[in-house]
C-alpha positions in Angstrom: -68.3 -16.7 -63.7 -65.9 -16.9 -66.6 -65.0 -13.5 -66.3 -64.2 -13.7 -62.2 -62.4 -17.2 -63.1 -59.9 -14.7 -65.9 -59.1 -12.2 -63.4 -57.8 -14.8 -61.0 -55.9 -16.5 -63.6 -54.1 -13.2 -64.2 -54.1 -12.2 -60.3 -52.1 -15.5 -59.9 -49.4 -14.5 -62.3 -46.2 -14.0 -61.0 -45.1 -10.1 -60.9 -41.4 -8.5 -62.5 -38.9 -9.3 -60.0 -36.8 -5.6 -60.5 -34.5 -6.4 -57.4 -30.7 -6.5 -58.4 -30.9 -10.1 -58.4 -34.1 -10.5 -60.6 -32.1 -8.0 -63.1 -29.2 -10.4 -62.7 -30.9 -13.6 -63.6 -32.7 -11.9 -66.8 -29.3 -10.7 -67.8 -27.4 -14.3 -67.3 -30.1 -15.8 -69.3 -30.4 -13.4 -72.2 -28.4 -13.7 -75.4 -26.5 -10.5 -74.6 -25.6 -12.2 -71.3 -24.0 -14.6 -72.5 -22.2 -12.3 -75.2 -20.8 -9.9 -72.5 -19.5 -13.0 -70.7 -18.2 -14.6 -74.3 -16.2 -11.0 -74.9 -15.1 -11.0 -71.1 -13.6 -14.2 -70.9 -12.2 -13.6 -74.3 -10.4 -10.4 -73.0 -9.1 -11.5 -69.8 -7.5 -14.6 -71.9 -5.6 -12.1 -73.7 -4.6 -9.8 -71.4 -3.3 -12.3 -68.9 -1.1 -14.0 -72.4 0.4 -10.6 -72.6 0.9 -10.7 -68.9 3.0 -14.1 -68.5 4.5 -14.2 -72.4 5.0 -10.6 -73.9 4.9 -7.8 -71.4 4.0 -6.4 -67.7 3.2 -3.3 -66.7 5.5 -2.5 -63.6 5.5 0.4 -60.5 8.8 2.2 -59.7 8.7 1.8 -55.2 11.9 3.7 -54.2 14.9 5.8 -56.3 17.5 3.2 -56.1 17.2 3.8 -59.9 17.0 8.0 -59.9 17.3 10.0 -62.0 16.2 7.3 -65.0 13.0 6.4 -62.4 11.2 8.3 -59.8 9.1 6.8 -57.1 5.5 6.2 -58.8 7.1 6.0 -62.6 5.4 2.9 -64.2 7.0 1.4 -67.1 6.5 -1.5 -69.2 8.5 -4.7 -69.3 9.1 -6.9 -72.1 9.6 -11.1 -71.4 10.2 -11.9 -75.2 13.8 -11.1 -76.3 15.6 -12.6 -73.4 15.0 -15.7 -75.3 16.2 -14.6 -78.5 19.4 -12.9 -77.5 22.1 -12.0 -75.0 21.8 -9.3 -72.1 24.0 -6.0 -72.6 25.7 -3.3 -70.6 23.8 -0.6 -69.9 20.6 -2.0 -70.2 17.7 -1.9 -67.5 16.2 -5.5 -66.1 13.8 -6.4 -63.7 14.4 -9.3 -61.9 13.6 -11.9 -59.2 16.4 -11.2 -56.5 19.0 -13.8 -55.9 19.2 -16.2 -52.6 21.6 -13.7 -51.6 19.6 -10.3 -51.5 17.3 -12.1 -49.3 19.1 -13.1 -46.8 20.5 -9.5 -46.4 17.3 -8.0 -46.4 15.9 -10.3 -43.9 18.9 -10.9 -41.9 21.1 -7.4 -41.7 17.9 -5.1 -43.0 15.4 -7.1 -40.7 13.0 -6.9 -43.6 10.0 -9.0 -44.3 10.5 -12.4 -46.1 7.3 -11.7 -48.5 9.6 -8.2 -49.5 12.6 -10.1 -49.9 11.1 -11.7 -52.6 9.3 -8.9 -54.9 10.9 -8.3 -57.9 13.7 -5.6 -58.4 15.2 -3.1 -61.1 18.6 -2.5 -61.9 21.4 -2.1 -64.7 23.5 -4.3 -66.2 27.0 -3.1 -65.8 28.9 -6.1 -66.6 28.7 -9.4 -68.2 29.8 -12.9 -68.3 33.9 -12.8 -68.8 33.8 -9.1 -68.2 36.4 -7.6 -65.0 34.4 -4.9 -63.1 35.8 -2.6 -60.7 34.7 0.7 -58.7 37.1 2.9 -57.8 37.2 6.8 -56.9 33.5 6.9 -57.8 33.6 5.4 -61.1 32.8 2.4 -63.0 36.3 0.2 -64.9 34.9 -2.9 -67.2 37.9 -4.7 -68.3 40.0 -1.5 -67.3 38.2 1.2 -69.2 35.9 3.6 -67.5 32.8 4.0 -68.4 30.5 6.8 -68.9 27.6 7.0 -66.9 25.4 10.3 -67.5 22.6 8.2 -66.2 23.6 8.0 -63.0 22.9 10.4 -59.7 26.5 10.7 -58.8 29.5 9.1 -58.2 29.6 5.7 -56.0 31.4 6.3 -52.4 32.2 2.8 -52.2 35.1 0.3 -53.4 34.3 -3.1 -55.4 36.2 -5.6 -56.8 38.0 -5.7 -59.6 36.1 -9.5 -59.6 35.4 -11.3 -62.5 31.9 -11.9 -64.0 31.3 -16.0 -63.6 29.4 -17.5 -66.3 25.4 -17.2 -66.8 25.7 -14.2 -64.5 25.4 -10.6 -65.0 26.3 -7.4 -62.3 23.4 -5.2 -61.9 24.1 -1.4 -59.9 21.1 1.1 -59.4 22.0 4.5 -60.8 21.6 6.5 -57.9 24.8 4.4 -56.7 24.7 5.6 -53.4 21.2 4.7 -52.3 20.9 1.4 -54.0 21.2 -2.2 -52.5 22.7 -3.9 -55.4 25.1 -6.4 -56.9 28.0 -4.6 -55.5 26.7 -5.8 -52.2 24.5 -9.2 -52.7 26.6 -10.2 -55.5 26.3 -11.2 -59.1 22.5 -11.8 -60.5 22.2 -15.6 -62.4 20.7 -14.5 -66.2 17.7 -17.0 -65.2 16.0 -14.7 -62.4 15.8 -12.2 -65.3 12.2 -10.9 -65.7 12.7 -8.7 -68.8 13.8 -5.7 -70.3 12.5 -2.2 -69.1 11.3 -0.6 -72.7 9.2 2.8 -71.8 8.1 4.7 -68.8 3.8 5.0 -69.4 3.0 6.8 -66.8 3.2 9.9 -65.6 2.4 11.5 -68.7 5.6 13.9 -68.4 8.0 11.4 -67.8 6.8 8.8 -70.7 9.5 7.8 -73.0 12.8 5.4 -72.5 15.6 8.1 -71.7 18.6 6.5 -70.3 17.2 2.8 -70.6 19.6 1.7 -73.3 
């Protein structure tokens, strides 16, 4: 009788639950668990500080900027030294586009609000002070021409000479002739400056920072 009352006892025990979800629970509930969890929240607070603070990784979508980027180059972006000093000629910025880009794009380009909005890549030709002017193909800041060996080819168009205002920088894309830029939307406020482009990553035979600086 003691025996048959034993092998209830144990027939009355619940059995392993091995579903997904019985594996989960065990899992959640187990030092290790709460370890993975510990290193995973740890490692997602870190990679989203470098996100918003140091650097971004960011994806090349046309080749306004060819031959220094093709479409599907990704290249990182640094967000630290715009604080710490001045934007030059010559360098390459991502940046959130001006009032005035959008309204082209939405109103002349009949593009999609959300687009008019994503961030853009260009170079900084001119500065704040500086007199820029395009003519015959080629770039004049304060009346010298500049060399270019960065660039596709030589710009079809005629801009300016206008004068840089303050806090403001002009941005052109290198392949001059396929590139909505600031010699059509205008001059680019320092403020919607994202960073500075430092190195292609990716693809493996493009990586490096040729004709960035």
């Amino acid at each position: 009788e003691q025996g048959g009352g034993g092998g209830n006892k144990n027939n009355n025990k619940s059995p392993k639950d091995d579903s997904f979800g019985g594996r989960f629970q065990r899992w959640w509930n187990s030092d290790e668990g709460r370890d993975d969890v510990r290193t995973y929240l740890i490692s997602l607070s870190i990679a989203l500080l470098l996100r918003f603070t140091i650097i971004e990784p960011r994806f090349i979508p046309s080749l306004s900027m060819y031959p220094t980027f093709d479409v599907g180059d990704q290249l990182a972006v640094e967000k630290v030294t715009k604080r710490l000093k001045p934007f030059y000629r010559q360098e390459v910025v991502v940046f959130n586009p001006p009032q005035s880009f959008r309204d082209i794009l939405v109103d002349q380009y009949g593009q999609d609000g959300s687009r008019a909005r994503e961030a853009l890549i260009k170079r900084i030709v001119a500065i704040e002070g500086d007199e820029v002017e395009v003519k015959r193909g080629k770039l004049y800041v304060n009346g010298d021409q500049q060399d270019e060996p960065y660039t596709a080819e030589d710009a079809n168009y005629e801009f300016g000479p206008v004068i840089v205002p303050s806090d403001c920088v002009l941005v052109l894309g290198d392949n001059r002739n396929h590139s909505l830029d600031g010699h059509i939307w205008g001059f680019l406020p320092n403020r919607n400056i994202i960073g500075r482009a430092v190195f292609v990553y990716w693809p493996p035979w493009r990586v490096g920072n040729s004709g960035m600086f």
